[in-house]
XYZ file of C-alpha atoms in Angstrom:
678
model
C 25.685 41.923 55.921
C 28.487 44.540 56.130
C 31.183 44.967 53.538
C 33.729 43.011 55.545
C 31.397 40.050 55.900
C 30.520 40.266 52.215
C 34.232 40.110 51.338
C 34.834 37.112 53.600
C 31.749 35.386 52.127
C 33.113 35.818 48.618
C 36.472 34.375 49.678
C 34.698 31.327 51.233
C 32.659 30.737 48.072
C 35.794 31.002 45.967
C 37.531 28.395 48.124
C 34.563 26.059 47.829
C 34.513 26.473 44.056
C 38.219 25.691 43.865
C 37.663 22.447 45.794
C 34.555 21.460 43.820
C 35.833 21.848 40.274
C 34.208 18.542 39.265
C 31.228 18.290 41.642
C 29.592 21.599 40.814
C 29.554 21.134 37.020
C 28.023 17.725 37.609
C 25.315 19.245 39.809
C 24.612 21.925 37.223
C 24.394 19.223 34.540
C 21.872 17.250 36.562
C 19.779 20.366 37.167
C 19.737 21.328 33.481
C 19.060 17.741 32.376
C 16.061 17.487 34.715
C 14.721 20.801 33.479
C 15.011 19.813 29.846
C 13.599 16.348 30.474
C 10.486 17.701 32.166
C 10.020 20.143 29.302
C 10.412 17.385 26.728
C 7.653 15.295 28.255
C 5.305 18.123 29.223
C 1.771 17.598 27.987
C 1.040 20.286 25.353
C -2.671 20.672 26.175
C -4.620 21.584 29.333
C -5.568 18.523 31.371
C -7.840 17.619 34.241
C -7.953 14.791 36.734
C -10.954 12.484 36.632
C -11.352 10.471 39.816
C -12.945 7.042 39.864
C -13.211 4.648 42.769
C -10.008 2.917 41.755
C -7.773 5.583 40.229
C -7.185 9.170 39.220
C -7.052 9.430 35.441
C -5.389 12.196 33.450
C -7.782 13.501 30.784
C -7.712 16.435 28.381
C -9.734 19.382 29.659
C -11.984 19.945 26.672
C -13.504 22.968 28.415
C -10.163 24.716 27.957
C -9.040 23.244 24.637
C -9.924 24.765 21.270
C -8.578 24.121 17.779
C -6.179 27.042 18.213
C -4.560 25.249 21.178
C -3.342 22.261 19.160
C 0.343 22.286 18.172
C 1.230 22.663 14.498
C 1.401 19.617 12.216
C 4.927 18.356 11.496
C 4.393 16.872 8.023
C 3.475 18.279 4.616
C 0.698 16.365 2.832
C -1.185 16.691 -0.457
C -4.619 15.104 -0.918
C -6.430 15.844 -4.172
C -6.737 19.630 -4.312
C -5.971 19.978 -0.587
C -2.476 20.430 0.821
C -0.716 21.816 3.867
C 2.840 22.446 4.969
C 4.851 21.470 8.001
C 4.190 24.047 10.710
C 0.614 24.841 9.650
C -1.917 25.044 12.470
C -4.887 22.697 12.488
C -7.444 25.531 12.252
C -5.734 26.669 9.039
C -6.002 23.187 7.535
C -9.404 21.853 8.559
C -12.545 22.950 6.752
C -16.020 22.870 8.258
C -16.930 19.688 6.362
C -13.858 18.006 7.860
C -15.271 18.405 11.371
C -18.848 17.512 10.457
C -18.850 15.076 13.395
C -19.038 18.177 15.639
C -21.847 19.834 13.580
C -20.295 23.345 13.437
C -22.608 24.268 10.565
C -25.629 24.678 12.825
C -23.884 27.454 14.743
C -24.267 31.150 13.973
C -21.701 33.860 14.634
C -23.872 35.107 17.500
C -24.028 31.611 19.045
C -20.257 31.187 18.769
C -19.659 34.588 20.379
C -21.823 33.663 23.358
C -19.772 30.515 23.931
C -16.323 32.113 23.577
C -15.104 34.040 26.630
C -13.983 37.641 26.077
C -14.787 37.667 22.353
C -14.560 40.968 20.461
C -17.624 43.093 19.799
C -18.887 42.852 16.214
C -18.452 46.609 15.775
C -14.705 45.997 15.999
C -14.503 42.966 13.687
C -13.955 43.707 9.993
C -16.312 42.111 7.496
C -13.229 40.797 5.690
C -12.544 38.579 8.747
C -15.614 36.579 7.679
C -14.722 35.815 4.026
C -17.640 33.405 3.663
C -20.079 36.328 3.556
C -18.096 37.878 0.709
C -18.701 34.780 -1.422
C -22.490 35.218 -1.224
C -24.530 36.908 -3.940
C -26.717 39.797 -2.897
C -29.897 37.864 -3.663
C -28.767 34.952 -1.468
C -27.884 37.296 1.394
C -31.344 38.817 1.211
C -32.769 35.304 1.268
C -30.915 34.056 4.356
C -30.412 37.188 6.500
C -33.636 37.941 8.412
C -35.404 41.109 7.181
C -32.348 42.314 5.242
C -34.496 43.105 2.210
C -36.638 45.437 4.354
C -33.751 47.742 5.248
C -33.093 50.835 3.172
C -29.968 50.656 1.077
C -28.436 53.633 2.916
C -28.793 51.730 6.210
C -26.453 48.955 5.054
C -23.148 50.627 4.042
C -21.463 47.541 2.492
C -24.428 46.960 0.163
C -24.673 50.659 -0.653
C -21.015 50.654 -1.686
C -21.517 47.515 -3.771
C -24.533 49.077 -5.486
C -22.610 52.266 -6.253
C -20.075 50.230 -8.209
C -22.787 48.509 -10.234
C -25.163 51.466 -10.792
C -23.915 54.860 -11.962
C -26.775 56.718 -10.277
C -26.847 55.632 -6.648
C -28.542 58.738 -5.252
C -32.004 57.569 -6.287
C -31.463 54.106 -4.850
C -30.282 54.941 -1.326
C -33.786 55.674 -0.102
C -35.240 52.447 -1.476
C -35.587 49.122 0.302
C -32.918 46.592 -0.673
C -35.606 44.361 -2.203
C -36.643 47.273 -4.432
C -33.044 47.996 -5.400
C -32.565 44.408 -6.583
C -35.709 44.729 -8.723
C -34.480 47.958 -10.330
C -30.913 46.728 -10.880
C -31.287 43.006 -11.725
C -27.570 42.381 -12.198
C -27.073 43.174 -8.505
C -28.822 39.934 -7.587
C -25.954 37.729 -8.815
C -23.132 40.027 -7.697
C -20.952 38.724 -4.878
C -20.219 40.982 -1.945
C -16.457 40.457 -2.237
C -16.467 42.610 -5.373
C -15.701 45.461 -2.971
C -13.037 45.822 -0.273
C -14.707 44.524 2.910
C -11.911 45.500 5.286
C -13.399 48.967 5.752
C -16.705 47.651 7.088
C -17.606 45.802 10.276
C -19.705 42.680 10.649
C -22.248 44.723 12.609
C -22.948 46.877 9.535
C -25.027 44.095 7.966
C -28.054 43.821 10.284
C -28.906 40.336 11.569
C -25.940 38.757 9.761
C -24.675 37.147 12.973
C -27.955 35.271 13.507
C -27.581 33.197 10.314
C -26.497 29.566 10.767
C -23.302 28.759 8.880
C -24.978 26.034 6.840
C -27.218 28.646 5.199
C -24.253 30.265 3.480
C -23.348 28.861 0.070
C -20.021 27.021 0.152
C -19.825 26.730 3.941
C -18.377 23.223 3.657
C -15.016 24.382 2.270
C -14.504 27.288 4.662
C -11.567 26.826 7.021
C -12.051 26.975 10.784
C -9.728 29.982 10.998
C -11.967 31.885 8.560
C -14.995 31.777 10.873
C -14.700 34.510 13.541
C -14.115 33.043 17.035
C -14.623 29.430 15.911
C -10.964 28.475 16.331
C -11.106 29.574 20.002
C -14.434 27.887 20.776
C -13.841 25.177 23.434
C -14.312 21.739 21.922
C -16.780 20.896 24.680
C -19.069 23.690 23.420
C -19.619 22.441 19.862
C -23.158 21.210 19.047
C -21.784 17.670 19.235
C -19.123 18.170 21.908
C -15.793 16.417 22.171
C -16.083 14.251 25.277
C -15.211 10.867 26.698
C -16.954 7.994 24.901
C -17.756 5.160 27.277
C -15.962 4.718 30.572
C -13.076 2.400 29.746
C -10.027 3.049 31.915
C -7.068 0.662 32.011
C -3.589 0.595 33.512
C -0.404 0.580 31.430
C 1.242 -2.620 32.593
C 4.210 -2.875 30.211
C 5.751 -0.995 27.273
C 7.312 -2.781 24.295
C 9.319 -1.567 21.305
C 9.104 -2.335 17.581
C 11.019 -5.626 17.824
C 7.840 -7.369 19.010
C 5.730 -9.463 16.614
C 2.565 -11.549 16.343
C 0.225 -9.602 18.624
C -3.437 -10.607 18.390
C -5.033 -9.482 21.657
C -5.335 -5.869 20.506
C -7.758 -3.013 21.105
C -6.468 -0.822 18.259
C -7.505 -0.476 14.638
C -9.909 1.817 12.774
C -13.607 2.491 12.299
C -13.301 0.536 9.044
C -11.339 -2.508 10.260
C -12.649 -2.610 13.819
C -10.555 -2.252 16.969
C -8.978 -5.651 17.389
C -6.630 -5.679 14.388
C -3.802 -8.208 14.507
C -0.164 -7.138 14.118
C 2.372 -9.536 12.585
C 5.697 -7.692 12.861
C 7.154 -4.349 14.077
C 4.528 -4.437 16.815
C 5.527 -1.673 19.207
C 2.721 -1.430 21.773
C 1.597 -0.773 25.315
C 0.214 -3.700 27.273
C -2.863 -2.884 29.338
C -4.417 -4.413 32.408
C -7.356 -3.876 34.739
C -6.990 -1.120 37.300
C -6.688 -3.687 40.115
C -2.913 -3.673 39.460
C -2.322 -7.269 40.426
C -0.892 -8.165 37.036
C -0.981 -11.758 35.900
C -1.728 -12.995 39.393
C -5.332 -12.017 38.757
C -6.503 -12.739 35.239
C -9.555 -10.951 33.828
C -11.125 -10.344 30.423
C -8.966 -7.233 29.893
C -5.726 -8.835 31.017
C -2.882 -8.245 28.560
C -4.766 -6.134 26.018
C -2.425 -4.518 23.491
C -2.702 -1.017 22.021
C -0.430 -1.150 18.960
C 1.666 1.869 17.963
C 0.328 3.778 14.963
C 3.817 5.022 14.223
C 4.751 1.489 13.175
C 1.400 0.018 12.034
C -1.367 1.272 9.755
C -4.844 -0.012 8.934
C -7.514 0.672 6.346
C -9.499 3.844 6.850
C -11.567 6.478 5.108
C -14.397 6.039 2.648
C -15.345 6.653 -0.956
C -12.690 8.077 -3.258
C -10.367 8.830 -0.338
C -10.195 5.365 1.241
C -6.634 4.400 2.120
C -4.391 3.743 5.126
C -4.123 5.452 8.509
C -2.252 4.852 11.790
C -3.818 2.202 13.967
C -5.418 3.644 17.090
C -8.686 4.362 18.877
C -11.506 6.922 19.208
C -11.928 7.407 22.975
C -13.170 10.977 22.437
C -15.327 10.541 19.340
C -14.611 10.495 15.623
C -13.508 14.110 15.190
C -9.946 12.805 15.611
C -8.074 9.603 16.347
C -5.794 8.898 19.314
C -2.628 7.043 18.343
C 0.109 5.477 20.471
C 3.390 6.691 18.967
C 6.768 5.713 20.459
C 6.756 3.308 23.396
C 10.087 3.858 25.190
C 11.093 0.615 26.903
C 14.122 2.132 28.625
C 12.237 5.056 30.191
C 8.974 3.135 30.716
C 7.222 6.012 28.996
C 4.949 6.365 25.970
C 3.691 9.382 24.067
C 0.437 9.642 22.126
C -0.697 11.834 19.251
C -3.872 12.976 17.504
C -4.745 12.573 13.831
C -7.538 14.387 12.006
C -9.140 13.656 8.626
C -10.540 15.680 5.745
C -13.660 15.385 3.635
C -14.468 15.724 -0.054
C -17.857 15.304 -1.762
C -16.863 11.760 -2.746
C -15.818 10.539 0.695
C -13.759 10.983 3.845
C -10.022 10.482 4.056
C -8.272 8.235 6.550
C -6.998 9.999 9.676
C -3.797 11.436 8.175
C -3.538 15.024 9.461
C -0.928 14.715 12.193
C 0.759 13.612 14.341
C -0.255 16.332 16.793
C 1.379 15.778 20.229
C -1.126 14.661 22.851
C -0.680 13.109 26.321
C 2.363 11.256 27.678
C 2.138 8.337 30.134
C 4.413 6.234 32.336
C 4.125 2.555 33.210
C 1.369 1.965 35.820
C -0.437 5.154 34.757
C -4.191 4.838 34.195
C -5.153 5.629 30.596
C -8.606 6.337 29.192
C -9.316 3.937 26.316
C -13.008 4.652 25.734
C -15.595 2.124 24.657
C -14.248 -1.428 24.543
C -15.945 -3.218 21.653
C -14.556 -6.700 22.193
C -14.166 -9.495 19.670
C -11.713 -10.007 16.834
C -11.953 -8.452 13.374
C -9.683 -11.042 11.714
C -7.912 -8.130 9.997
C -4.159 -7.547 9.898
C -2.328 -4.220 9.997
C 0.703 -3.449 7.854
C 4.049 -1.906 8.743
C 4.646 1.790 8.064
C 7.661 3.612 6.703
C 8.945 4.017 10.262
C 9.626 0.278 10.413
C 10.964 -0.120 6.881
C 14.417 -1.456 6.213
C 16.301 -0.786 3.003
C 14.347 -3.631 1.416
C 10.927 -2.907 -0.089
C 7.935 -3.826 2.055
C 6.572 -7.275 1.289
C 2.805 -7.794 1.231
C 1.208 -9.996 3.842
C 0.535 -13.287 2.035
C -2.988 -14.606 1.752
C -3.863 -18.074 2.970
C -6.912 -20.171 3.616
C -6.982 -19.179 7.272
C -6.908 -15.419 6.725
C -9.336 -12.911 5.318
C -6.546 -10.414 4.564
C -6.242 -9.867 0.829
C -2.904 -9.309 -0.840
C -2.238 -5.584 -1.350
C -2.673 -4.372 -4.891
C -0.058 -2.471 -6.849
C -0.404 1.258 -6.260
C 0.043 4.097 -8.697
C 2.852 6.601 -8.066
C 1.758 9.410 -5.768
C -1.356 7.656 -4.491
C -2.097 5.764 -1.330
C -5.359 4.417 -2.746
C -4.168 1.140 -4.168
C -4.855 0.542 -7.831
C -4.987 -2.429 -10.150
C -6.045 -2.658 -13.768
C -8.039 -5.138 -15.807
C -7.503 -4.054 -19.384
C -7.865 -0.274 -19.138
C -10.283 -0.283 -16.174
C -8.924 0.822 -12.802
C -10.881 -1.569 -10.616
C -9.772 0.190 -7.432
C -11.324 3.465 -8.631
C -14.422 1.612 -9.782
C -14.663 -0.021 -6.364
C -14.477 3.362 -4.637
C -17.097 4.834 -6.974
C -19.543 2.037 -6.184
C -18.830 2.304 -2.449
C -19.414 6.050 -2.473
C -22.779 5.580 -4.121
C -23.853 2.627 -2.010
C -22.773 3.395 1.554
C -20.739 6.602 1.985
C -23.477 8.236 4.063
C -24.822 5.140 5.796
C -21.953 3.484 7.619
C -19.510 2.360 4.925
C -18.334 -1.165 5.896
C -20.979 -1.194 8.644
C -23.858 -0.232 6.330
C -26.943 -2.439 6.571
C -29.662 -2.146 3.949
C -33.323 -3.084 3.847
C -34.737 -6.597 3.723
C -35.765 -7.400 0.131
C -36.836 -10.369 -1.943
C -35.761 -10.866 -5.566
C -36.357 -13.392 -8.346
C -40.083 -13.606 -7.576
C -39.465 -14.198 -3.892
C -36.999 -17.051 -4.258
C -34.066 -15.006 -2.933
C -34.565 -12.893 0.176
C -31.948 -11.125 2.263
C -30.310 -7.884 3.385
C -27.740 -5.708 1.609
C -24.564 -5.834 3.674
C -21.529 -3.634 4.041
C -19.716 -1.070 1.992
C -20.894 -2.339 -1.391
C -24.348 -3.468 -0.275
C -23.771 -7.061 -1.335
C -26.943 -9.119 -0.907
C -26.774 -11.775 1.783
C -28.358 -14.354 -0.548
C -25.495 -14.104 -3.076
C -23.620 -17.369 -3.428
C -20.169 -15.846 -2.845
C -21.426 -13.928 0.211
C -22.937 -17.079 1.674
C -19.735 -19.036 1.086
C -17.575 -16.374 2.743
C -19.816 -15.935 5.785
C -20.540 -19.653 6.054
C -16.820 -20.422 6.396
C -16.726 -18.523 9.710
C -17.729 -20.304 12.895
C -21.362 -19.394 13.582
C -21.723 -17.908 10.093
C -24.435 -20.330 8.932
C -26.718 -19.381 11.813
C -25.970 -15.702 11.221
C -26.994 -16.061 7.558
C -30.163 -17.856 8.497
C -31.237 -15.005 10.738
C -30.271 -12.307 8.214
C -32.059 -13.988 5.328
C -35.171 -14.282 7.466
C -35.193 -10.512 7.963
C -33.287 -9.912 11.224
C -30.937 -6.951 10.894
C -27.428 -7.676 12.193
C -25.492 -5.390 14.519
C -22.292 -3.678 13.388
C -20.310 -5.973 15.691
C -21.835 -9.043 14.028
C -21.087 -7.614 10.597
C -17.424 -7.084 11.537
C -17.210 -10.617 12.860
C -18.886 -12.528 10.034
C -18.345 -10.188 7.063
C -15.218 -8.101 7.799
C -14.005 -5.306 5.492
C -11.227 -7.352 3.885
C -13.752 -9.997 2.807
C -16.146 -7.363 1.473
C -13.318 -5.877 -0.601
C -12.214 -9.248 -1.930
C -15.691 -10.311 -3.019
C -16.365 -7.093 -4.908
C -12.936 -7.142 -6.574
C -13.535 -10.705 -7.763
C -17.028 -9.815 -8.979
C -15.820 -6.755 -10.861
C -12.981 -8.667 -12.503
C -15.380 -11.322 -13.782
C -17.957 -8.740 -14.851
C -15.424 -6.609 -16.748
C -14.055 -9.578 -18.692
C -17.541 -10.854 -19.495
C -18.974 -7.464 -20.470
C -16.072 -6.594 -22.788
C -17.126 -9.456 -25.043
C -20.756 -8.302 -25.234
C -22.306 -5.919 -27.778
C -23.607 -2.568 -26.636
C -27.100 -2.202 -28.197
C -26.742 1.592 -28.114
C -23.534 1.775 -30.183
C -23.615 -1.589 -31.936
C -20.013 -2.109 -30.809
C -18.432 -4.115 -27.990
C -18.626 -2.456 -24.599
C -15.521 -0.351 -24.015
C -14.386 2.856 -22.325
C -17.086 4.793 -20.484
C -19.830 2.487 -21.692
C -17.989 -0.497 -20.202
C -17.848 1.236 -16.826
C -21.539 2.123 -16.982
C -22.619 -1.396 -17.913
C -20.495 -3.086 -15.225
C -22.030 -0.713 -12.679
C -25.524 -1.532 -13.956
C -24.835 -5.221 -13.469
C -23.709 -4.603 -9.907
C -26.922 -2.678 -9.289
C -29.399 -4.893 -11.140
C -27.677 -8.211 -11.698
C -26.050 -9.928 -14.656
C -29.311 -10.331 -16.521
C -30.483 -6.727 -16.108
C -31.564 -4.798 -19.199
C -29.024 -2.361 -20.636
C -29.848 1.271 -19.723
C -33.176 0.285 -18.197
C -35.253 2.994 -16.505
C -36.571 0.818 -13.681
C -35.231 1.321 -10.153
C -34.914 -0.616 -6.896
C -37.329 -0.531 -3.962
C -36.025 2.854 -2.868
C -37.169 4.490 -6.093
C -33.903 6.430 -6.378
C -31.505 5.727 -9.226
C -32.694 3.933 -12.303
C -30.384 1.327 -13.798
C -29.277 3.875 -16.405
C -28.725 6.772 -13.990
C -26.880 4.490 -11.559
C -24.374 3.588 -14.262
C -23.957 7.254 -15.209
C -23.368 8.279 -11.599
C -20.790 5.544 -11.036
C -18.993 6.672 -14.207
C -18.937 10.252 -12.935
C -17.393 9.177 -9.611
C -14.984 6.814 -11.381
C -13.678 9.629 -13.568
C -13.257 11.806 -10.492
C -11.216 9.092 -8.770
C -8.927 8.514 -11.761
C -8.042 12.178 -12.307
C -5.509 12.466 -9.506
C -7.926 12.932 -6.611
C -6.247 10.374 -4.373
C -3.909 10.424 -1.387
C -0.270 11.423 -1.516
C 2.293 8.955 -0.192
C 3.778 11.784 1.857
C 1.080 11.250 4.478
C 3.285 8.912 6.502
C 6.573 10.691 5.945
C 8.678 10.125 9.010
C 9.878 13.163 10.910
C 12.844 11.321 12.417
C 15.331 12.887 9.994
C 14.216 16.415 10.735
C 14.269 15.627 14.453
C 17.894 14.517 14.241
C 18.788 17.591 12.217
C 17.111 19.740 14.858
C 19.011 17.920 17.572
C 22.320 18.559 15.799
C 21.447 22.216 15.381
C 20.632 22.539 19.069
C 23.813 20.731 19.977
C 25.837 23.189 17.862
C 24.051 26.087 19.562
C 24.716 24.601 22.980
C 28.377 24.145 22.092
C 28.706 27.794 21.121
C 27.003 28.859 24.371
C 29.264 26.646 26.414
C 32.349 27.980 24.618
C 31.229 31.525 25.316
C 30.675 30.738 28.997
C 34.079 29.157 29.175
C 35.791 32.157 27.613
C 33.961 34.553 29.930
C 35.023 32.556 32.941
C 38.535 32.172 31.580
C 39.169 35.855 31.096
C 37.126 37.300 33.947
C 39.152 39.425 36.330
C 37.072 38.403 39.338
C 37.898 34.713 39.001
C 41.415 35.114 37.652
C 42.943 32.040 39.217
C 44.260 29.476 36.777
C 42.740 26.745 38.942
C 39.261 28.068 38.109
C 39.721 27.768 34.357
C 38.979 24.011 34.264
C 35.839 24.664 36.282
C 34.368 26.983 33.694
C 35.371 24.739 30.819
C 33.636 21.810 32.539
C 30.514 23.925 33.128
C 30.369 24.751 29.429
C 30.932 21.146 28.409
C 28.257 19.949 30.836
C 25.701 22.383 29.430
C 26.502 21.290 25.874
C 26.154 17.598 26.702
C 22.918 17.991 28.672
C 21.204 20.193 26.076
C 22.224 17.843 23.297
C 21.120 14.797 25.277
C 17.757 16.283 26.179
C 17.196 17.147 22.523
C 17.734 13.584 21.381
C 15.579 12.226 24.213
C 12.770 14.476 23.097
């Protein structure tokens, strides 16, 4: 194009712009709005398409997703001695014990390196990048690192430096084997390696260190993912127990409903404590699911109209032991390492976003899934969605509304009635999600958690099923059921189960020695009933025991001794001998040691080691603030654009000034709108 043609082209464009003062800004607005909208709903993690005979399903690509790929958490939470801030990454929060479902502890550094593409050579990784090794004593390192004791001290520079700080004369020790050095300088054995600066040494300078499984290091449970070299970038599909699809359940999103809905009972959402068919009474935002055949209500099937309730608006019981509390309702389509939660169903856009929640672990139990929400996949109406293993059946449990659905009035508890197994929520202490109630000076909620932790924390919690035993000289035979291992021949257990349709036959089979399935246990002896029976039993036992004389002190049972004796009665029955040394069929705890252990766990629970109410803090306020900030920024940008256009010499015509002002205004409106949509 020659200069003359270029000049004529510019004149033509200028004429068009003059005639399109209103059309062009509108076009620019539409373009920007579409760009921002697509960004707002972009899935934050790598995905893959899984093709079945009926549909193509969007799934996370676990071969490309590691803990470092997850977005930061939006909410600050404090749980016992654990806390994290808004903006922290998941690998900085989670400890190895928290992801025990994936079995990271059986990995070694060498195994992790083999599974992580393009990982750095150990010669170039500082020993300080593996702080767990610094917490080990020299004697323990020699014990777990193959042949370390057979190396000469001079061949292992970090240990030589450590020895030089302990022993004044290191010249005579350098030529000795490390085993010999420990014998000559006994205080070295209990000295931790982090007594010296480890940043000047590499991991490769301790021979065979990378071949040691993580579980062999003392204190591995509390080490964060980010503190294990390469672990945060290990694909989740490469863990010893990989993250993968559980079952093959795929459904179609038929409809999307907001929080104004109520009384939804055909659900497939809940928790691993309550089951996955938990009823919702009010504020029931949800997605309605259907078979993939996509013929709607014209063709009714067993999955027709299933409801996945939003965890933003509804929470259910979760966790175990001292950390039991409340978590968003949802599902585990990819295993128990995290929970998938439906968040905000948007009726106007026919779109719904989902999020992930993780949990943490302490020696006394696992928390509910409270670490989140971490943005996950977004779906439209008619999209296939992977829902995992469909359990079926009803749990007869009821979820409760979250802070997101609260009005200015305080939340009212769901009332109990003869047709419901939902117990009335107990009064909670300030700062704790674990609900507490007191009989005299005994916190029965903490006592309940202590007993549960001892009875079933490692064997299924509410789904725990014990051995078949006979008591009272063979007159009472049955199986210990559920979280508190309540015997099936107990009168209150039989009454509760017998009131359910089919319960009498279920009891007959159990008391004859047939072990029930977890699905049967949820149906006939759901968590809410288990909780209610133990609470009633403890209340009666506490009142009765307080009026009895302790043969050890000669005084009425009170304080710690009251806790111990009530625990002994739970373990051995009302007529059991105080502080007896006999045990049950497992030969584990004696009556006396059982009471002492329950007291220890009870004291742990009552010393502030419970959940913070901040776990469900709503991020809506911060989102609005962010939207306002972006809108202010957009306004400034638009003003600047307008001024540039207004004063430019190239487009000096007064008729063009409205054009540039409209462009600026359009940008401001579209950026602000896209922010609020997001």
